[in-house]
Amino acid sequence: MTGRPPDTLDPSDWHDLRAQGHRMLDDILDYTEHIRERPVWQTIPDQVRAKFQQALPMAPTELSLVHQQFMENILPYSVGNTHPGFMGWVHGGGNPVGTLAEMLAAGLNANLGGRDHMPIEVERQITRWVSALFGFPDTASGLFVTGTSMANFIAVLVARSVALGNSVRQTGLQSSAQHLVAYTSAGAHACIAQAMDMAGIGMDALRIIPMNDHFEMDTDLLKTAITTDRKLGLTPFFIAGTAGSVDVGAIDNLSQLADIAEQEQIWFHIDGAYGALGMLAPSIATRLTGIQRADSIAFDFHKWLQVPYDAGFILVRDHLAHQATFATPASYLRREAKGLAAGSPWPCDFGPDLSRGFRALKTWFTLQVYGADHLGQMISHTCELAQYLKKCIDASAKLELLAPVALNIVCFRYLSAQADNLDQLNADIVVALQESGLAAPSTTLVHGNIAIRAAIVNHRTTSVDIDTLINATIAIGDRLSQPRQE
Ligand SMILES: *Cc1c(COP(=O)(O)O)cnc(C)c1O
């Protein structure tokens, strides 16, 4: 007799679950549709935070009640990156098609570590799409990962294996007579240094090359550093260029980096976390020339492409080198020519994850439903908004631009003759802006000064949101720089 297992997690009444599910779907689509009516972000009240100090629930709670808790205590206090006024760090805005695709992926619950099933073909399809986009051969290997931090780490490991031979996986770095050194720009993301740390090579082995006036890696200084290191008997093995730097949105001269890497026989990696997908916009693609010569590219679909978190990606030109870095024989992962264990190599042969979710599906839906042309236009539009913001700053005597605007990131500050500490004033302005719920930029340091940093990544942002940012910055700046009334 096949009855309902007593402890199954499926409902006894699918009708009720379905009705509740439809309400949840409506709520999250309502949230997205009406996002502009909400504050970008709001301070979490103490009593809300306190609700998450409870003991593990032993007894069941109605789904509708848990959903209600989500609506009241979680949804209003999320980070805010779906909102068009969110301009902090580099956060994508997500998209409703991606939301729906995530729901389908969760229901399918496929494990993309390996085996022969169609979800893995979707991931392979995306690998071929991005290979073509970046001018890589169609034999290039690709893998979805959490984000570019992980993708950069994977690239360092592949380059290490290529430099020292695959025996390094067995014997470790300490048995090698060669001392690896890598190169990146002073404007590179900190996760490159972290990748060197996690790979066991160490952050000291990462040479931080100064930037030129355009915040691009100074390629003459790069050449000098490589020569110096070779004279010291060290082994240069990895150059990480940046396509879209996190502070100001600069693009390293990728062609020159490719030339140097080729002459010096060094692995050429590109951190294109958000900038690489600028390839979809013809005006940006021309500025990424040289990307097609990289050995590996790390980038995120969850930033400029607006795929819901998380959807990072590593693309490697030489699939054999990539596979040799990670593939591990294990009896329980034996491959067959037919059956469910067919389809080798598997995604788990290209990275450290074995169990993996179906990140490819929300990416495949997003690319198909919107189409690459429209997505490229959306990306260019964020750059046009950044130019508009720059114009507003140039037009105001109270604001100062702190870095050139190469892409979609604008660094500026509020000026005040009264303030004795401009850095503190601008840091305070950013906190006040965030607490106002009107706009949420973040801060960074440009030439040692605190900058208000607006990264226009969200496809929902318009010139009205830029006006709001400018007006609120000036109003808050004026208020905070008034001499205090004691
Ligand atoms: C965002 C970003 C990263 C880190 O990517 P994650 O997806 O957050 O891990 C690395 N480099 C650059 C240039 C970035 O903008």
PDB file of C-alpha atoms in Angstrom, residues 189-464:
ATOM      1  CA  HIS A 189      39.341  44.672  -5.321  1.00  0.00           C
ATOM      2  CA  ALA A 190      40.614  43.334  -1.993  1.00  0.00           C
ATOM      3  CA  CYS A 191      39.418  39.837  -2.858  1.00  0.00           C
ATOM      4  CA  ILE A 192      42.452  39.414  -5.167  1.00  0.00           C
ATOM      5  CA  ALA A 193      44.741  39.692  -2.142  1.00  0.00           C
ATOM      6  CA  GLN A 194      42.396  37.413  -0.226  1.00  0.00           C
ATOM      7  CA  ALA A 195      42.605  34.850  -3.035  1.00  0.00           C
ATOM      8  CA  MET A 196      46.413  34.883  -2.700  1.00  0.00           C
ATOM      9  CA  ASP A 197      45.991  34.336   1.032  1.00  0.00           C
ATOM     10  CA  MET A 198      43.511  31.482   0.638  1.00  0.00           C
ATOM     11  CA  ALA A 199      45.672  29.845  -2.036  1.00  0.00           C
ATOM     12  CA  GLY A 200      48.493  29.708   0.517  1.00  0.00           C
ATOM     13  CA  ILE A 201      50.744  31.949  -1.571  1.00  0.00           C
ATOM     14  CA  GLY A 202      50.266  34.880   0.768  1.00  0.00           C
ATOM     15  CA  MET A 203      49.275  38.479   0.305  1.00  0.00           C
ATOM     16  CA  ASP A 204      52.888  39.680   0.390  1.00  0.00           C
ATOM     17  CA  ALA A 205      53.410  37.867  -2.922  1.00  0.00           C
ATOM     18  CA  LEU A 206      50.874  40.176  -4.559  1.00  0.00           C
ATOM     19  CA  ARG A 207      52.595  43.230  -5.999  1.00  0.00           C
ATOM     20  CA  ILE A 208      50.305  46.254  -5.834  1.00  0.00           C
ATOM     21  CA  ILE A 209      51.102  48.335  -8.930  1.00  0.00           C
ATOM     22  CA  PRO A 210      50.291  52.064  -8.656  1.00  0.00           C
ATOM     23  CA  MET A 211      47.660  53.633 -10.905  1.00  0.00           C
ATOM     24  CA  ASN A 212      48.001  56.386 -13.513  1.00  0.00           C
ATOM     25  CA  ASP A 213      45.859  59.562 -13.572  1.00  0.00           C
ATOM     26  CA  HIS A 214      42.947  57.596 -14.985  1.00  0.00           C
ATOM     27  CA  PHE A 215      43.040  55.112 -12.090  1.00  0.00           C
ATOM     28  CA  GLU A 216      44.330  52.379 -14.446  1.00  0.00           C
ATOM     29  CA  MET A 217      47.252  50.107 -13.609  1.00  0.00           C
ATOM     30  CA  ASP A 218      50.515  51.800 -14.623  1.00  0.00           C
ATOM     31  CA  THR A 219      51.856  49.303 -17.149  1.00  0.00           C
ATOM     32  CA  ASP A 220      55.421  50.681 -17.133  1.00  0.00           C
ATOM     33  CA  LEU A 221      55.598  50.117 -13.394  1.00  0.00           C
ATOM     34  CA  LEU A 222      54.164  46.639 -13.942  1.00  0.00           C
ATOM     35  CA  LYS A 223      56.997  45.793 -16.346  1.00  0.00           C
ATOM     36  CA  THR A 224      59.577  47.143 -13.904  1.00  0.00           C
ATOM     37  CA  ALA A 225      58.106  45.092 -11.072  1.00  0.00           C
ATOM     38  CA  ILE A 226      58.215  41.888 -13.131  1.00  0.00           C
ATOM     39  CA  THR A 227      61.858  42.529 -14.114  1.00  0.00           C
ATOM     40  CA  THR A 228      62.813  43.230 -10.503  1.00  0.00           C
ATOM     41  CA  ASP A 229      61.118  40.064  -9.289  1.00  0.00           C
ATOM     42  CA  ARG A 230      62.806  37.920 -11.947  1.00  0.00           C
ATOM     43  CA  LYS A 231      66.196  39.361 -10.913  1.00  0.00           C
ATOM     44  CA  LEU A 232      65.390  38.312  -7.361  1.00  0.00           C
ATOM     45  CA  GLY A 233      64.804  34.775  -8.605  1.00  0.00           C
ATOM     46  CA  LEU A 234      61.048  34.867  -8.017  1.00  0.00           C
ATOM     47  CA  THR A 235      58.435  33.368 -10.379  1.00  0.00           C
ATOM     48  CA  PRO A 236      55.853  35.838 -11.735  1.00  0.00           C
ATOM     49  CA  PHE A 237      52.742  33.751 -12.448  1.00  0.00           C
ATOM     50  CA  PHE A 238      49.580  35.892 -12.398  1.00  0.00           C
ATOM     51  CA  ILE A 239      48.535  39.328 -13.622  1.00  0.00           C
ATOM     52  CA  ALA A 240      45.057  40.421 -12.558  1.00  0.00           C
ATOM     53  CA  GLY A 241      43.707  43.293 -14.626  1.00  0.00           C
ATOM     54  CA  THR A 242      40.504  45.036 -13.618  1.00  0.00           C
ATOM     55  CA  ALA A 243      37.619  45.816 -15.971  1.00  0.00           C
ATOM     56  CA  GLY A 244      35.505  48.208 -13.936  1.00  0.00           C
ATOM     57  CA  SER A 245      37.295  49.027 -10.685  1.00  0.00           C
ATOM     58  CA  VAL A 246      35.258  49.007  -7.532  1.00  0.00           C
ATOM     59  CA  ASP A 247      36.236  52.496  -6.335  1.00  0.00           C
ATOM     60  CA  VAL A 248      35.811  54.573  -9.474  1.00  0.00           C
ATOM     61  CA  GLY A 249      34.880  52.256 -12.376  1.00  0.00           C
ATOM     62  CA  ALA A 250      38.222  52.428 -14.215  1.00  0.00           C
ATOM     63  CA  ILE A 251      39.196  49.889 -16.883  1.00  0.00           C
ATOM     64  CA  ASP A 252      42.851  48.816 -16.990  1.00  0.00           C
ATOM     65  CA  ASN A 253      44.498  48.885 -20.418  1.00  0.00           C
ATOM     66  CA  LEU A 254      43.660  45.259 -21.144  1.00  0.00           C
ATOM     67  CA  SER A 255      45.533  45.097 -24.481  1.00  0.00           C
ATOM     68  CA  GLN A 256      48.764  46.303 -22.894  1.00  0.00           C
ATOM     69  CA  LEU A 257      48.331  43.882 -20.015  1.00  0.00           C
ATOM     70  CA  ALA A 258      47.736  41.078 -22.543  1.00  0.00           C
ATOM     71  CA  ASP A 259      50.953  42.051 -24.392  1.00  0.00           C
ATOM     72  CA  ILE A 260      52.980  42.025 -21.195  1.00  0.00           C
ATOM     73  CA  ALA A 261      51.485  38.725 -20.029  1.00  0.00           C
ATOM     74  CA  GLU A 262      52.228  37.177 -23.421  1.00  0.00           C
ATOM     75  CA  GLN A 263      55.830  38.404 -23.556  1.00  0.00           C
ATOM     76  CA  GLU A 264      56.455  37.323 -19.996  1.00  0.00           C
ATOM     77  CA  GLN A 265      54.515  34.050 -20.238  1.00  0.00           C
ATOM     78  CA  ILE A 266      52.344  34.930 -17.264  1.00  0.00           C
ATOM     79  CA  TRP A 267      48.698  33.944 -16.734  1.00  0.00           C
ATOM     80  CA  PHE A 268      46.465  36.921 -17.613  1.00  0.00           C
ATOM     81  CA  HIS A 269      43.340  37.113 -15.502  1.00  0.00           C
ATOM     82  CA  ILE A 270      40.659  39.805 -15.584  1.00  0.00           C
ATOM     83  CA  ASP A 271      38.502  40.771 -12.632  1.00  0.00           C
ATOM     84  CA  GLY A 272      35.479  41.980 -14.556  1.00  0.00           C
ATOM     85  CA  ALA A 273      33.075  41.588 -11.649  1.00  0.00           C
ATOM     86  CA  TYR A 274      30.580  44.055 -13.021  1.00  0.00           C
ATOM     87  CA  GLY A 275      32.440  45.631 -15.960  1.00  0.00           C
ATOM     88  CA  ALA A 276      33.029  42.553 -18.118  1.00  0.00           C
ATOM     89  CA  LEU A 277      29.352  42.282 -19.070  1.00  0.00           C
ATOM     90  CA  GLY A 278      29.714  45.810 -20.439  1.00  0.00           C
ATOM     91  CA  MET A 279      30.568  43.732 -23.556  1.00  0.00           C
ATOM     92  CA  LEU A 280      26.805  43.706 -24.154  1.00  0.00           C
ATOM     93  CA  ALA A 281      26.867  47.479 -24.734  1.00  0.00           C
ATOM     94  CA  PRO A 282      28.680  48.353 -27.990  1.00  0.00           C
ATOM     95  CA  SER A 283      30.016  51.663 -26.599  1.00  0.00           C
ATOM     96  CA  ILE A 284      31.613  49.900 -23.637  1.00  0.00           C
ATOM     97  CA  ALA A 285      32.741  46.805 -25.564  1.00  0.00           C
ATOM     98  CA  THR A 286      35.250  48.835 -27.599  1.00  0.00           C
ATOM     99  CA  ARG A 287      36.884  49.952 -24.342  1.00  0.00           C
ATOM    100  CA  LEU A 288      37.239  46.351 -23.187  1.00  0.00           C
ATOM    101  CA  THR A 289      39.446  45.423 -26.146  1.00  0.00           C
ATOM    102  CA  GLY A 290      42.024  42.917 -24.963  1.00  0.00           C
ATOM    103  CA  ILE A 291      39.525  40.982 -22.860  1.00  0.00           C
ATOM    104  CA  GLN A 292      39.451  38.310 -25.590  1.00  0.00           C
ATOM    105  CA  ARG A 293      43.141  37.602 -24.881  1.00  0.00           C
ATOM    106  CA  ALA A 294      42.702  36.797 -21.189  1.00  0.00           C
ATOM    107  CA  ASP A 295      43.391  33.322 -19.822  1.00  0.00           C
ATOM    108  CA  SER A 296      40.488  33.679 -17.402  1.00  0.00           C
ATOM    109  CA  ILE A 297      37.712  36.151 -16.591  1.00  0.00           C
ATOM    110  CA  ALA A 298      35.817  36.464 -13.300  1.00  0.00           C
ATOM    111  CA  PHE A 299      32.485  38.273 -13.361  1.00  0.00           C
ATOM    112  CA  ASP A 300      29.042  38.436 -11.816  1.00  0.00           C
ATOM    113  CA  PHE A 301      25.645  38.081 -13.447  1.00  0.00           C
ATOM    114  CA  HIS A 302      24.173  39.492 -10.217  1.00  0.00           C
ATOM    115  CA  LYS A 303      25.603  42.985 -10.731  1.00  0.00           C
ATOM    116  CA  TRP A 304      25.098  44.780 -14.054  1.00  0.00           C
ATOM    117  CA  LEU A 305      23.005  41.962 -15.567  1.00  0.00           C
ATOM    118  CA  GLN A 306      20.496  42.178 -12.671  1.00  0.00           C
ATOM    119  CA  VAL A 307      20.217  38.414 -12.113  1.00  0.00           C
ATOM    120  CA  PRO A 308      19.065  37.824  -8.506  1.00  0.00           C
ATOM    121  CA  TYR A 309      21.838  36.914  -6.039  1.00  0.00           C
ATOM    122  CA  ASP A 310      23.983  34.988  -6.259  1.00  0.00           C
ATOM    123  CA  ALA A 311      25.386  34.326  -9.714  1.00  0.00           C
ATOM    124  CA  GLY A 312      29.153  34.722 -10.053  1.00  0.00           C
ATOM    125  CA  PHE A 313      31.066  33.084 -12.893  1.00  0.00           C
ATOM    126  CA  ILE A 314      34.588  31.986 -13.799  1.00  0.00           C
ATOM    127  CA  LEU A 315      35.497  31.468 -17.464  1.00  0.00           C
ATOM    128  CA  VAL A 316      38.798  29.745 -18.314  1.00  0.00           C
ATOM    129  CA  ARG A 317      40.252  29.585 -21.824  1.00  0.00           C
ATOM    130  CA  ASP A 318      42.074  26.284 -21.301  1.00  0.00           C
ATOM    131  CA  HIS A 319      39.501  23.818 -20.022  1.00  0.00           C
ATOM    132  CA  LEU A 320      42.151  21.139 -19.498  1.00  0.00           C
ATOM    133  CA  ALA A 321      44.188  23.329 -17.158  1.00  0.00           C
ATOM    134  CA  HIS A 322      40.977  24.257 -15.340  1.00  0.00           C
ATOM    135  CA  GLN A 323      39.885  20.653 -14.962  1.00  0.00           C
ATOM    136  CA  ALA A 324      43.350  19.448 -13.927  1.00  0.00           C
ATOM    137  CA  THR A 325      43.291  21.939 -11.045  1.00  0.00           C
ATOM    138  CA  PHE A 326      40.144  20.554  -9.442  1.00  0.00           C
ATOM    139  CA  ALA A 327      39.215  17.089 -10.732  1.00  0.00           C
ATOM    140  CA  THR A 328      39.585  14.502  -7.997  1.00  0.00           C
ATOM    141  CA  PRO A 329      38.996  10.780  -8.454  1.00  0.00           C
ATOM    142  CA  ALA A 330      36.587   9.355  -5.897  1.00  0.00           C
ATOM    143  CA  SER A 331      34.921   5.963  -6.081  1.00  0.00           C
ATOM    144  CA  TYR A 332      31.508   7.384  -5.273  1.00  0.00           C
ATOM    145  CA  LEU A 333      31.882   9.884  -8.161  1.00  0.00           C
ATOM    146  CA  ARG A 334      32.681   7.229 -10.789  1.00  0.00           C
ATOM    147  CA  ARG A 335      31.678   8.171 -14.355  1.00  0.00           C
ATOM    148  CA  GLU A 336      29.927   5.978 -16.909  1.00  0.00           C
ATOM    149  CA  ALA A 337      29.318   6.268 -20.645  1.00  0.00           C
ATOM    150  CA  LYS A 338      25.566   5.937 -20.150  1.00  0.00           C
ATOM    151  CA  GLY A 339      23.018   6.314 -17.394  1.00  0.00           C
ATOM    152  CA  LEU A 340      22.807   9.008 -14.761  1.00  0.00           C
ATOM    153  CA  ALA A 341      26.580   8.956 -14.091  1.00  0.00           C
ATOM    154  CA  ALA A 342      27.374   9.909 -17.718  1.00  0.00           C
ATOM    155  CA  GLY A 343      28.207  13.377 -19.016  1.00  0.00           C
ATOM    156  CA  SER A 344      31.772  13.691 -17.674  1.00  0.00           C
ATOM    157  CA  PRO A 345      33.428  16.109 -17.053  1.00  0.00           C
ATOM    158  CA  TRP A 346      31.058  17.405 -14.431  1.00  0.00           C
ATOM    159  CA  PRO A 347      30.923  20.898 -12.912  1.00  0.00           C
ATOM    160  CA  CYS A 348      32.500  19.544  -9.704  1.00  0.00           C
ATOM    161  CA  ASP A 349      35.653  18.903 -11.798  1.00  0.00           C
ATOM    162  CA  PHE A 350      36.091  22.668 -12.282  1.00  0.00           C
ATOM    163  CA  GLY A 351      35.826  24.067  -8.769  1.00  0.00           C
ATOM    164  CA  PRO A 352      35.765  23.264  -5.069  1.00  0.00           C
ATOM    165  CA  ASP A 353      31.968  22.873  -4.758  1.00  0.00           C
ATOM    166  CA  LEU A 354      30.365  19.457  -5.051  1.00  0.00           C
ATOM    167  CA  SER A 355      26.724  20.177  -4.265  1.00  0.00           C
ATOM    168  CA  ARG A 356      25.685  23.175  -6.343  1.00  0.00           C
ATOM    169  CA  GLY A 357      22.355  24.873  -7.030  1.00  0.00           C
ATOM    170  CA  PHE A 358      20.828  25.827 -10.355  1.00  0.00           C
ATOM    171  CA  ARG A 359      22.109  29.435 -10.618  1.00  0.00           C
ATOM    172  CA  ALA A 360      22.176  28.989 -14.380  1.00  0.00           C
ATOM    173  CA  LEU A 361      18.377  28.943 -14.662  1.00  0.00           C
ATOM    174  CA  LYS A 362      17.690  32.505 -13.473  1.00  0.00           C
ATOM    175  CA  THR A 363      20.548  33.657 -15.717  1.00  0.00           C
ATOM    176  CA  TRP A 364      19.191  31.741 -18.734  1.00  0.00           C
ATOM    177  CA  PHE A 365      15.700  33.170 -18.167  1.00  0.00           C
ATOM    178  CA  THR A 366      17.048  36.712 -17.786  1.00  0.00           C
ATOM    179  CA  LEU A 367      19.157  36.522 -20.965  1.00  0.00           C
ATOM    180  CA  GLN A 368      16.351  34.969 -22.985  1.00  0.00           C
ATOM    181  CA  VAL A 369      13.393  37.014 -21.824  1.00  0.00           C
ATOM    182  CA  TYR A 370      15.062  40.425 -22.074  1.00  0.00           C
ATOM    183  CA  GLY A 371      17.527  39.607 -24.846  1.00  0.00           C
ATOM    184  CA  ALA A 372      21.172  40.653 -24.920  1.00  0.00           C
ATOM    185  CA  ASP A 373      20.523  43.876 -26.890  1.00  0.00           C
ATOM    186  CA  HIS A 374      18.087  45.253 -24.349  1.00  0.00           C
ATOM    187  CA  LEU A 375      20.347  44.257 -21.461  1.00  0.00           C
ATOM    188  CA  GLY A 376      23.222  46.072 -23.191  1.00  0.00           C
ATOM    189  CA  GLN A 377      21.088  49.209 -23.549  1.00  0.00           C
ATOM    190  CA  MET A 378      20.144  49.005 -19.885  1.00  0.00           C
ATOM    191  CA  ILE A 379      23.865  48.847 -19.005  1.00  0.00           C
ATOM    192  CA  SER A 380      24.684  51.875 -21.214  1.00  0.00           C
ATOM    193  CA  HIS A 381      21.834  53.786 -19.632  1.00  0.00           C
ATOM    194  CA  THR A 382      23.410  53.462 -16.161  1.00  0.00           C
ATOM    195  CA  CYS A 383      26.574  55.032 -17.631  1.00  0.00           C
ATOM    196  CA  GLU A 384      24.528  57.891 -19.104  1.00  0.00           C
ATOM    197  CA  LEU A 385      22.990  58.498 -15.680  1.00  0.00           C
ATOM    198  CA  ALA A 386      26.504  58.601 -14.195  1.00  0.00           C
ATOM    199  CA  GLN A 387      27.422  61.293 -16.747  1.00  0.00           C
ATOM    200  CA  TYR A 388      24.263  63.200 -15.788  1.00  0.00           C
ATOM    201  CA  LEU A 389      25.258  62.982 -12.119  1.00  0.00           C
ATOM    202  CA  LYS A 390      28.735  64.261 -13.030  1.00  0.00           C
ATOM    203  CA  LYS A 391      27.133  67.230 -14.826  1.00  0.00           C
ATOM    204  CA  CYS A 392      25.010  68.057 -11.766  1.00  0.00           C
ATOM    205  CA  ILE A 393      28.139  67.950  -9.590  1.00  0.00           C
ATOM    206  CA  ASP A 394      30.104  70.154 -12.005  1.00  0.00           C
ATOM    207  CA  ALA A 395      27.217  72.647 -11.973  1.00  0.00           C
ATOM    208  CA  SER A 396      27.131  72.976  -8.175  1.00  0.00           C
ATOM    209  CA  ALA A 397      29.629  75.138  -6.285  1.00  0.00           C
ATOM    210  CA  LYS A 398      28.947  73.033  -3.188  1.00  0.00           C
ATOM    211  CA  LEU A 399      30.009  69.733  -4.751  1.00  0.00           C
ATOM    212  CA  GLU A 400      33.354  68.520  -6.060  1.00  0.00           C
ATOM    213  CA  LEU A 401      34.028  65.599  -8.389  1.00  0.00           C
ATOM    214  CA  LEU A 402      36.872  63.443  -7.018  1.00  0.00           C
ATOM    215  CA  ALA A 403      37.579  61.011  -9.867  1.00  0.00           C
ATOM    216  CA  PRO A 404      36.952  60.718 -13.609  1.00  0.00           C
ATOM    217  CA  VAL A 405      33.690  58.970 -14.504  1.00  0.00           C
ATOM    218  CA  ALA A 406      34.695  56.130 -16.816  1.00  0.00           C
ATOM    219  CA  LEU A 407      31.601  53.960 -16.423  1.00  0.00           C
ATOM    220  CA  ASN A 408      28.754  54.054 -13.924  1.00  0.00           C
ATOM    221  CA  ILE A 409      30.529  55.079 -10.697  1.00  0.00           C
ATOM    222  CA  VAL A 410      30.744  58.683  -9.509  1.00  0.00           C
ATOM    223  CA  CYS A 411      32.910  59.798  -6.570  1.00  0.00           C
ATOM    224  CA  PHE A 412      32.331  63.279  -5.205  1.00  0.00           C
ATOM    225  CA  ARG A 413      32.085  65.252  -1.992  1.00  0.00           C
ATOM    226  CA  TYR A 414      30.267  68.132  -0.396  1.00  0.00           C
ATOM    227  CA  LEU A 415      32.427  71.206   0.166  1.00  0.00           C
ATOM    228  CA  SER A 416      32.069  73.546   3.094  1.00  0.00           C
ATOM    229  CA  ALA A 417      34.208  76.457   4.217  1.00  0.00           C
ATOM    230  CA  GLN A 418      32.824  76.053   7.749  1.00  0.00           C
ATOM    231  CA  ALA A 419      33.668  72.401   8.259  1.00  0.00           C
ATOM    232  CA  ASP A 420      37.103  71.729   9.762  1.00  0.00           C
ATOM    233  CA  ASN A 421      36.926  68.053   8.850  1.00  0.00           C
ATOM    234  CA  LEU A 422      35.571  67.465   5.346  1.00  0.00           C
ATOM    235  CA  ASP A 423      36.118  63.711   5.616  1.00  0.00           C
ATOM    236  CA  GLN A 424      33.964  63.414   8.718  1.00  0.00           C
ATOM    237  CA  LEU A 425      31.343  65.721   7.236  1.00  0.00           C
ATOM    238  CA  ASN A 426      31.049  63.611   4.070  1.00  0.00           C
ATOM    239  CA  ALA A 427      30.967  60.345   6.014  1.00  0.00           C
ATOM    240  CA  ASP A 428      28.167  61.866   8.146  1.00  0.00           C
ATOM    241  CA  ILE A 429      26.300  62.994   5.018  1.00  0.00           C
ATOM    242  CA  VAL A 430      26.317  59.450   3.657  1.00  0.00           C
ATOM    243  CA  VAL A 431      24.956  58.019   6.917  1.00  0.00           C
ATOM    244  CA  ALA A 432      22.266  60.717   6.985  1.00  0.00           C
ATOM    245  CA  LEU A 433      21.358  60.031   3.347  1.00  0.00           C
ATOM    246  CA  GLN A 434      20.975  56.327   4.094  1.00  0.00           C
ATOM    247  CA  GLU A 435      18.884  57.036   7.198  1.00  0.00           C
ATOM    248  CA  SER A 436      16.686  59.437   5.236  1.00  0.00           C
ATOM    249  CA  GLY A 437      15.560  56.562   3.022  1.00  0.00           C
ATOM    250  CA  LEU A 438      15.901  58.854  -0.016  1.00  0.00           C
ATOM    251  CA  ALA A 439      19.159  57.551  -1.453  1.00  0.00           C
ATOM    252  CA  ALA A 440      21.829  55.078  -0.407  1.00  0.00           C
ATOM    253  CA  PRO A 441      25.308  55.825  -1.718  1.00  0.00           C
ATOM    254  CA  SER A 442      28.379  54.429   0.077  1.00  0.00           C
ATOM    255  CA  THR A 443      31.841  55.897   0.708  1.00  0.00           C
ATOM    256  CA  THR A 444      35.366  55.208  -0.424  1.00  0.00           C
ATOM    257  CA  LEU A 445      38.759  56.918  -0.290  1.00  0.00           C
ATOM    258  CA  VAL A 446      39.987  58.804  -3.363  1.00  0.00           C
ATOM    259  CA  HIS A 447      43.539  60.190  -3.019  1.00  0.00           C
ATOM    260  CA  GLY A 448      43.104  59.851   0.732  1.00  0.00           C
ATOM    261  CA  ASN A 449      39.838  61.802   0.894  1.00  0.00           C
ATOM    262  CA  ILE A 450      36.463  60.377   1.878  1.00  0.00           C
ATOM    263  CA  ALA A 451      34.237  60.378  -1.175  1.00  0.00           C
ATOM    264  CA  ILE A 452      30.506  59.966  -1.515  1.00  0.00           C
ATOM    265  CA  ARG A 453      30.391  57.106  -3.970  1.00  0.00           C
ATOM    266  CA  ALA A 454      27.351  56.521  -6.188  1.00  0.00           C
ATOM    267  CA  ALA A 455      27.441  53.357  -8.296  1.00  0.00           C
ATOM    268  CA  ILE A 456      24.527  53.403 -10.729  1.00  0.00           C
ATOM    269  CA  VAL A 457      23.936  49.691 -11.226  1.00  0.00           C
ATOM    270  CA  ASN A 458      20.171  49.381 -10.844  1.00  0.00           C
ATOM    271  CA  HIS A 459      18.061  49.201 -14.024  1.00  0.00           C
ATOM    272  CA  ARG A 460      15.249  51.032 -12.191  1.00  0.00           C
ATOM    273  CA  THR A 461      17.279  54.182 -11.514  1.00  0.00           C
ATOM    274  CA  THR A 462      16.252  57.328 -13.439  1.00  0.00           C
ATOM    275  CA  SER A 463      17.427  60.944 -13.607  1.00  0.00           C
ATOM    276  CA  VAL A 464      14.799  61.737 -10.948  1.00  0.00           C
TER     277      VAL A 464
END
